[in-house]
Amino acid sequence: MNDEHLTLETSEAPAALAQPGIRHDPRSDGEFLLALGKRVRETRDRRGQTRKQLAREAGVSERHLAHLEAGEGNVSIVLLRHIGDALGLSLPELLSVGAEESVEQRLVRRILEQLPRHRLEDVIFRLMRDYGQEEAARRNRIALIGLRGAGKTTLGRRLATDLGFRFIELDAEIERDTGMPMGEIFALYGQSGYRRIEQRCLRRALDSGEHTVLATGGGIVSQTETYDLLLSRCLTIWLRTSPEEHMQRVSAQGDLRPMAGSAEAMEDLRRILAAREPQYMRADHVVDTTGQSEEDSFRALRNAVVDRGG
């Protein structure tokens, strides 16, 4: 291929660009060419190619490539872009000759294109989590989330025994890692320091093998990076119960840490649960243990895990 094959006489450009009824991209043609040139230049740099090497491999002159990288690309690419706009096609779609897109693929692409940016990231994360290459391994690591008193330790130990998996309680791993009880860890490192230790211990637990049932701390959902790591590496189940049962169970354990010093403990608990619920709802499954016996709760949890292939 030589430069003549890529070139459209500039005398033809004004009439072609002025055709009515074409839906142009909000960016100007100049901005588009600058962005295109930057993409070519940065890609060439990442590949460690000189301009001369790329020009030789592409079959174009070095001068032509220099103009392209400077944002002075040939007007024909702009015309092609406008044709795509008029057809409702992006340049990649217009140029993907020989790669016919199925109806299902077009539908998925259209849905993704219409999503607002703030929702797109979460949808892509869920697609990667549920259909990515790590899916089989993820479903052999079961993580239980929820506030204290939900039954994560009790039910988690039973589930691990039933499945023949190992059981890990993340709080215990954190105490083992630091050599200190929880209260001292928070007093010494603060909330942010604790969250860093929590993520380190979580990574270590996940990297040490599959076939694990993991009971996590109630606040793990408050640290986005750590929680995303958990969701991407584990089949995650929220053990949910009512604020009243949370309070009753925690009180029975003699542990009132989240409500210490508060005259309105129940209101505090409701507030914590309401604030975290949107994050808890991101789990793969929800098992509600409200009003359930331990046996009934375990049966519901076991059924959720058995259904993990669906």
CSV table of C-alpha atoms in Angstrom, one decimal:
chain,number,residue,atom,x,y,z
A,1,MET,CA,0.0,0.0,0.0
A,2,ASN,CA,1.3,3.5,-0.8
A,3,ASP,CA,0.3,7.0,0.2
A,4,GLU,CA,-1.8,7.5,-2.9
A,5,HIS,CA,-4.2,4.7,-1.7
A,6,LEU,CA,-4.8,6.6,1.6
A,7,THR,CA,-5.1,10.1,0.1
A,8,LEU,CA,-8.2,11.9,-1.0
A,9,GLU,CA,-7.7,15.1,-2.9
A,10,THR,CA,-8.3,18.0,-0.5
A,11,SER,CA,-10.3,19.8,-3.2
A,12,GLU,CA,-13.0,17.2,-2.7
A,13,ALA,CA,-13.1,17.7,1.0
A,14,PRO,CA,-15.2,20.8,1.5
A,15,ALA,CA,-18.2,19.6,-0.5
A,16,ALA,CA,-18.1,16.2,1.1
A,17,LEU,CA,-17.8,17.6,4.6
A,18,ALA,CA,-20.6,20.1,4.0
A,19,GLN,CA,-23.3,17.5,3.2
A,20,PRO,CA,-26.5,18.1,5.3
A,21,GLY,CA,-28.1,15.6,7.5
A,22,ILE,CA,-25.0,14.0,8.9
A,23,ARG,CA,-24.8,13.6,12.7
A,24,HIS,CA,-21.3,14.6,13.5
A,25,ASP,CA,-19.4,13.8,16.7
A,26,PRO,CA,-19.4,16.7,19.3
A,27,ARG,CA,-15.7,16.9,19.0
A,28,SER,CA,-14.3,18.9,16.0
A,29,ASP,CA,-12.6,17.2,13.2
A,30,GLY,CA,-9.3,18.8,14.3
A,31,GLU,CA,-9.7,17.4,17.8
A,32,PHE,CA,-10.5,14.0,16.4
A,33,LEU,CA,-7.3,14.0,14.2
A,34,LEU,CA,-5.2,15.1,17.2
A,35,ALA,CA,-6.6,12.3,19.3
A,36,LEU,CA,-6.0,9.8,16.5
A,37,GLY,CA,-2.4,11.0,16.1
A,38,LYS,CA,-1.8,10.8,19.9
A,39,ARG,CA,-3.2,7.2,19.9
A,40,VAL,CA,-0.9,6.1,17.1
A,41,ARG,CA,2.1,7.8,18.7
A,42,GLU,CA,1.5,6.4,22.2
A,43,THR,CA,0.9,2.9,20.8
A,44,ARG,CA,4.1,3.0,18.8
A,45,ASP,CA,6.0,4.2,21.9
A,46,ARG,CA,4.6,1.4,24.0
A,47,ARG,CA,5.6,-1.2,21.4
A,48,GLY,CA,9.1,0.3,21.3
A,49,GLN,CA,8.9,1.1,17.5
A,50,THR,CA,10.6,4.0,15.8
A,51,ARG,CA,8.5,6.0,13.3
A,52,LYS,CA,10.7,4.6,10.6
A,53,GLN,CA,10.0,1.0,11.6
A,54,LEU,CA,6.3,1.5,11.8
A,55,ALA,CA,6.2,3.3,8.4
A,56,ARG,CA,8.1,0.4,6.8
A,57,GLU,CA,5.8,-2.2,8.3
A,58,ALA,CA,2.6,-0.3,7.4
A,59,GLY,CA,3.8,0.4,3.9
A,60,VAL,CA,3.5,4.2,4.2
A,61,SER,CA,6.0,7.0,4.1
A,62,GLU,CA,7.6,8.2,7.2
A,63,ARG,CA,6.5,11.7,6.3
A,64,HIS,CA,2.9,10.5,6.1
A,65,LEU,CA,3.2,8.9,9.5
A,66,ALA,CA,4.7,12.1,11.0
A,67,HIS,CA,1.7,14.1,9.7
A,68,LEU,CA,-0.7,11.6,11.2
A,69,GLU,CA,1.0,11.7,14.6
A,70,ALA,CA,1.0,15.5,14.6
A,71,GLY,CA,-2.8,15.6,14.2
A,72,GLU,CA,-2.6,16.4,10.5
A,73,GLY,CA,-4.0,13.1,9.2
A,74,ASN,CA,-5.4,12.7,5.8
A,75,VAL,CA,-8.9,14.1,5.3
A,76,SER,CA,-10.2,10.8,4.1
A,77,ILE,CA,-10.3,9.3,7.6
A,78,VAL,CA,-12.5,12.3,8.6
A,79,LEU,CA,-14.9,11.6,5.7
A,80,LEU,CA,-15.1,7.9,6.7
A,81,ARG,CA,-15.9,9.0,10.2
A,82,HIS,CA,-18.7,11.2,9.0
A,83,ILE,CA,-20.1,8.4,6.9
A,84,GLY,CA,-20.1,6.2,10.0
A,85,ASP,CA,-21.9,9.0,12.0
A,86,ALA,CA,-24.6,9.2,9.3
A,87,LEU,CA,-25.1,5.4,9.5
A,88,GLY,CA,-25.0,5.3,13.3
A,89,LEU,CA,-21.8,3.3,13.3
A,90,SER,CA,-18.5,4.0,15.1
A,91,LEU,CA,-15.3,3.7,13.1
A,92,PRO,CA,-14.4,0.3,14.7
A,93,GLU,CA,-17.9,-1.0,13.6
A,94,LEU,CA,-17.5,0.4,10.1
A,95,LEU,CA,-14.1,-1.1,9.7
A,96,SER,CA,-14.8,-4.5,11.2
A,97,VAL,CA,-15.2,-6.2,7.9
A,98,GLY,CA,-15.5,-10.0,8.0
A,99,ALA,CA,-16.5,-10.0,11.7
A,100,GLU,CA,-20.2,-10.1,11.5
A,101,GLU,CA,-21.9,-9.1,14.8
A,102,SER,CA,-24.7,-11.3,16.1
A,103,VAL,CA,-28.1,-9.8,17.1
A,104,GLU,CA,-27.3,-10.6,20.7
A,105,GLN,CA,-23.9,-8.9,20.5
A,106,ARG,CA,-25.5,-5.8,19.0
A,107,LEU,CA,-28.1,-5.7,21.7
A,108,VAL,CA,-25.6,-6.0,24.5
A,109,ARG,CA,-23.4,-3.3,22.9
A,110,ARG,CA,-26.4,-0.9,22.6
A,111,ILE,CA,-27.4,-1.5,26.2
A,112,LEU,CA,-23.8,-0.7,27.4
A,113,GLU,CA,-23.6,2.4,25.2
A,114,GLN,CA,-26.8,3.8,26.7
A,115,LEU,CA,-25.7,3.3,30.3
A,116,PRO,CA,-24.6,6.4,32.2
A,117,ARG,CA,-20.9,6.3,33.1
A,118,HIS,CA,-21.5,5.9,36.8
A,119,ARG,CA,-23.4,2.6,36.2
A,120,LEU,CA,-21.2,1.3,33.4
A,121,GLU,CA,-18.3,0.5,35.7
A,122,ASP,CA,-20.5,-1.6,38.0
A,123,VAL,CA,-22.1,-3.5,35.1
A,124,ILE,CA,-18.7,-4.3,33.6
A,125,PHE,CA,-17.4,-5.4,37.0
A,126,ARG,CA,-20.4,-7.8,37.3
A,127,LEU,CA,-19.9,-9.2,33.8
A,128,MET,CA,-16.2,-9.8,34.5
A,129,ARG,CA,-17.0,-11.4,37.9
A,130,ASP,CA,-19.8,-13.7,36.7
A,131,TYR,CA,-18.4,-14.7,33.3
A,132,GLY,CA,-14.6,-14.1,33.4
A,133,GLN,CA,-11.9,-16.7,33.3
A,134,GLU,CA,-11.7,-16.8,37.2
A,135,GLU,CA,-15.4,-17.8,37.6
A,136,ALA,CA,-14.8,-21.5,38.4
A,137,ALA,CA,-12.1,-20.6,41.0
A,138,ARG,CA,-14.3,-17.9,42.5
A,139,ARG,CA,-17.1,-20.3,43.2
A,140,ASN,CA,-14.8,-22.5,45.2
A,141,ARG,CA,-14.1,-19.6,47.6
A,142,ILE,CA,-17.3,-18.7,49.6
A,143,ALA,CA,-17.3,-15.4,51.5
A,144,LEU,CA,-19.9,-14.6,54.2
A,145,ILE,CA,-20.7,-10.9,54.8
A,146,GLY,CA,-23.0,-9.1,57.1
A,147,LEU,CA,-23.0,-7.4,60.5
A,148,ARG,CA,-21.9,-9.2,63.7
A,149,GLY,CA,-24.6,-11.5,65.0
A,150,ALA,CA,-25.6,-12.6,61.5
A,151,GLY,CA,-24.1,-16.1,62.1
A,152,LYS,CA,-21.1,-15.8,59.8
A,153,THR,CA,-18.8,-17.8,62.1
A,154,THR,CA,-21.3,-20.4,63.4
A,155,LEU,CA,-22.8,-21.1,59.9
A,156,GLY,CA,-19.4,-20.7,58.2
A,157,ARG,CA,-17.8,-23.4,60.3
A,158,ARG,CA,-20.7,-25.8,59.6
A,159,LEU,CA,-20.6,-25.0,55.9
A,160,ALA,CA,-16.9,-25.6,55.7
A,161,THR,CA,-17.2,-28.9,57.5
A,162,ASP,CA,-20.1,-30.0,55.3
A,163,LEU,CA,-18.2,-29.1,52.0
A,164,GLY,CA,-14.8,-30.3,53.1
A,165,PHE,CA,-13.4,-26.8,52.8
A,166,ARG,CA,-11.1,-25.0,55.1
A,167,PHE,CA,-12.6,-22.2,57.3
A,168,ILE,CA,-11.0,-18.8,57.8
A,169,GLU,CA,-12.2,-16.1,60.0
A,170,LEU,CA,-10.7,-12.9,58.7
A,171,ASP,CA,-10.8,-11.0,62.1
A,172,ALA,CA,-8.8,-13.9,63.6
A,173,GLU,CA,-6.3,-13.7,60.7
A,174,ILE,CA,-5.9,-10.0,61.3
A,175,GLU,CA,-5.2,-10.5,65.0
A,176,ARG,CA,-2.7,-13.2,64.2
A,177,ASP,CA,-1.0,-11.0,61.7
A,178,THR,CA,-0.6,-8.1,64.1
A,179,GLY,CA,-0.2,-10.0,67.3
A,180,MET,CA,-2.9,-7.8,68.9
A,181,PRO,CA,-6.6,-8.0,69.7
A,182,MET,CA,-9.0,-5.9,67.6
A,183,GLY,CA,-9.4,-3.2,70.2
A,184,GLU,CA,-5.7,-2.5,70.3
A,185,ILE,CA,-5.4,-2.6,66.5
A,186,PHE,CA,-8.0,0.2,66.2
A,187,ALA,CA,-6.4,2.2,69.0
A,188,LEU,CA,-2.9,2.0,67.5
A,189,TYR,CA,-3.6,2.2,63.8
A,190,GLY,CA,-7.0,3.8,63.5
A,191,GLN,CA,-9.7,2.9,61.1
A,192,SER,CA,-7.7,3.5,57.9
A,193,GLY,CA,-4.7,1.6,59.2
A,194,TYR,CA,-7.0,-1.3,60.2
A,195,ARG,CA,-8.5,-1.4,56.7
A,196,ARG,CA,-5.0,-1.6,55.1
A,197,ILE,CA,-4.2,-4.6,57.4
A,198,GLU,CA,-7.6,-6.2,56.5
A,199,GLN,CA,-6.9,-6.0,52.8
A,200,ARG,CA,-3.4,-7.4,53.2
A,201,CYS,CA,-4.8,-10.4,55.2
A,202,LEU,CA,-7.6,-10.9,52.8
A,203,ARG,CA,-5.2,-11.1,49.8
A,204,ARG,CA,-3.1,-13.6,51.7
A,205,ALA,CA,-6.1,-15.7,52.5
A,206,LEU,CA,-7.3,-15.7,48.9
A,207,ASP,CA,-3.9,-16.4,47.4
A,208,SER,CA,-3.3,-19.4,49.7
A,209,GLY,CA,-5.7,-21.7,47.9
A,210,GLU,CA,-9.2,-22.4,46.8
A,211,HIS,CA,-12.0,-24.4,48.6
A,212,THR,CA,-12.4,-21.9,51.4
A,213,VAL,CA,-15.2,-20.6,53.5
A,214,LEU,CA,-14.3,-17.1,54.7
A,215,ALA,CA,-16.2,-15.2,57.4
A,216,THR,CA,-15.5,-11.4,57.0
A,217,GLY,CA,-15.8,-8.4,59.3
A,218,GLY,CA,-19.0,-6.5,59.1
A,219,GLY,CA,-17.4,-3.3,57.8
A,220,ILE,CA,-15.4,-4.9,54.9
A,221,VAL,CA,-18.0,-3.4,52.5
A,222,SER,CA,-17.0,0.1,53.5
A,223,GLN,CA,-13.6,-0.1,51.8
A,224,THR,CA,-14.3,-0.2,48.0
A,225,GLU,CA,-11.1,-1.7,46.8
A,226,THR,CA,-11.1,-4.5,49.4
A,227,TYR,CA,-14.8,-5.3,48.9
A,228,ASP,CA,-14.3,-5.4,45.1
A,229,LEU,CA,-11.5,-7.8,45.6
A,230,LEU,CA,-13.7,-10.0,47.7
A,231,LEU,CA,-16.6,-9.9,45.2
A,232,SER,CA,-14.2,-10.7,42.3
A,233,ARG,CA,-12.5,-13.6,44.0
A,234,CYS,CA,-15.3,-15.2,46.0
A,235,LEU,CA,-18.9,-16.4,45.8
A,236,THR,CA,-20.3,-13.9,48.2
A,237,ILE,CA,-23.3,-14.4,50.5
A,238,TRP,CA,-24.9,-11.8,52.7
A,239,LEU,CA,-26.3,-13.3,55.9
A,240,ARG,CA,-29.1,-10.8,56.7
A,241,THR,CA,-31.2,-10.5,59.8
A,242,SER,CA,-33.3,-7.8,61.5
A,243,PRO,CA,-31.7,-5.1,63.6
A,244,GLU,CA,-33.5,-6.6,66.6
A,245,GLU,CA,-31.9,-10.0,66.1
A,246,HIS,CA,-28.5,-8.5,65.5
A,247,MET,CA,-28.7,-6.7,68.8
A,248,GLN,CA,-30.0,-9.8,70.6
A,249,ARG,CA,-27.3,-12.0,69.3
A,250,VAL,CA,-24.4,-9.6,69.8
A,251,SER,CA,-25.7,-8.9,73.4
A,252,ALA,CA,-25.8,-12.6,74.0
A,253,GLN,CA,-22.1,-12.7,73.0
A,254,GLY,CA,-21.3,-9.9,75.4
A,255,ASP,CA,-20.0,-7.8,72.6
A,256,LEU,CA,-21.4,-4.3,72.2
A,257,ARG,CA,-18.5,-2.6,70.4
A,258,PRO,CA,-20.4,-0.9,67.6
A,259,MET,CA,-22.8,0.6,70.2
A,260,ALA,CA,-20.4,1.4,73.0
A,261,GLY,CA,-21.2,4.6,74.9
A,262,SER,CA,-24.5,5.2,73.0
A,263,ALA,CA,-27.8,5.6,74.7
A,264,GLU,CA,-29.5,4.9,71.4
A,265,ALA,CA,-27.9,1.6,70.5
A,266,MET,CA,-30.7,0.3,68.4
A,267,GLU,CA,-31.0,3.5,66.4
A,268,ASP,CA,-27.2,3.4,65.8
A,269,LEU,CA,-27.5,-0.2,64.7
A,270,ARG,CA,-30.4,0.6,62.3
A,271,ARG,CA,-28.3,3.4,60.8
A,272,ILE,CA,-25.3,1.3,60.3
A,273,LEU,CA,-27.3,-1.4,58.6
A,274,ALA,CA,-29.2,1.0,56.4
A,275,ALA,CA,-25.9,2.7,55.3
A,276,ARG,CA,-24.3,-0.6,54.4
A,277,GLU,CA,-27.3,-2.3,52.8
A,278,PRO,CA,-26.6,-1.1,49.2
A,279,GLN,CA,-23.1,-2.6,49.4
A,280,TYR,CA,-24.3,-5.9,51.0
A,281,MET,CA,-26.9,-6.2,48.2
A,282,ARG,CA,-24.0,-6.5,45.7
A,283,ALA,CA,-23.4,-10.1,47.0
A,284,ASP,CA,-24.2,-13.1,44.8
A,285,HIS,CA,-26.8,-14.3,47.2
A,286,VAL,CA,-28.8,-13.1,50.2
A,287,VAL,CA,-29.8,-15.5,53.0
A,288,ASP,CA,-32.2,-14.0,55.5
A,289,THR,CA,-31.9,-15.6,58.9
A,290,THR,CA,-34.5,-13.5,60.6
A,291,GLY,CA,-36.7,-15.7,62.9
A,292,GLN,CA,-34.9,-18.8,61.7
A,293,SER,CA,-33.3,-21.5,63.8
A,294,GLU,CA,-29.7,-22.3,63.3
A,295,GLU,CA,-30.7,-25.5,61.4
A,296,ASP,CA,-33.0,-23.6,59.1
A,297,SER,CA,-30.5,-20.9,58.5
A,298,PHE,CA,-27.8,-23.4,57.7
A,299,ARG,CA,-30.1,-25.2,55.3
A,300,ALA,CA,-30.8,-22.0,53.4
A,301,LEU,CA,-27.1,-21.2,53.2
A,302,ARG,CA,-26.3,-24.7,52.0
A,303,ASN,CA,-29.0,-24.4,49.3
A,304,ALA,CA,-27.6,-21.0,48.1
A,305,VAL,CA,-24.1,-22.6,47.8
A,306,VAL,CA,-25.4,-25.7,46.0
A,307,ASP,CA,-27.1,-23.3,43.6
A,308,ARG,CA,-23.8,-21.5,42.9
A,309,GLY,CA,-23.5,-22.9,39.4
A,310,GLY,CA,-26.7,-21.2,38.4
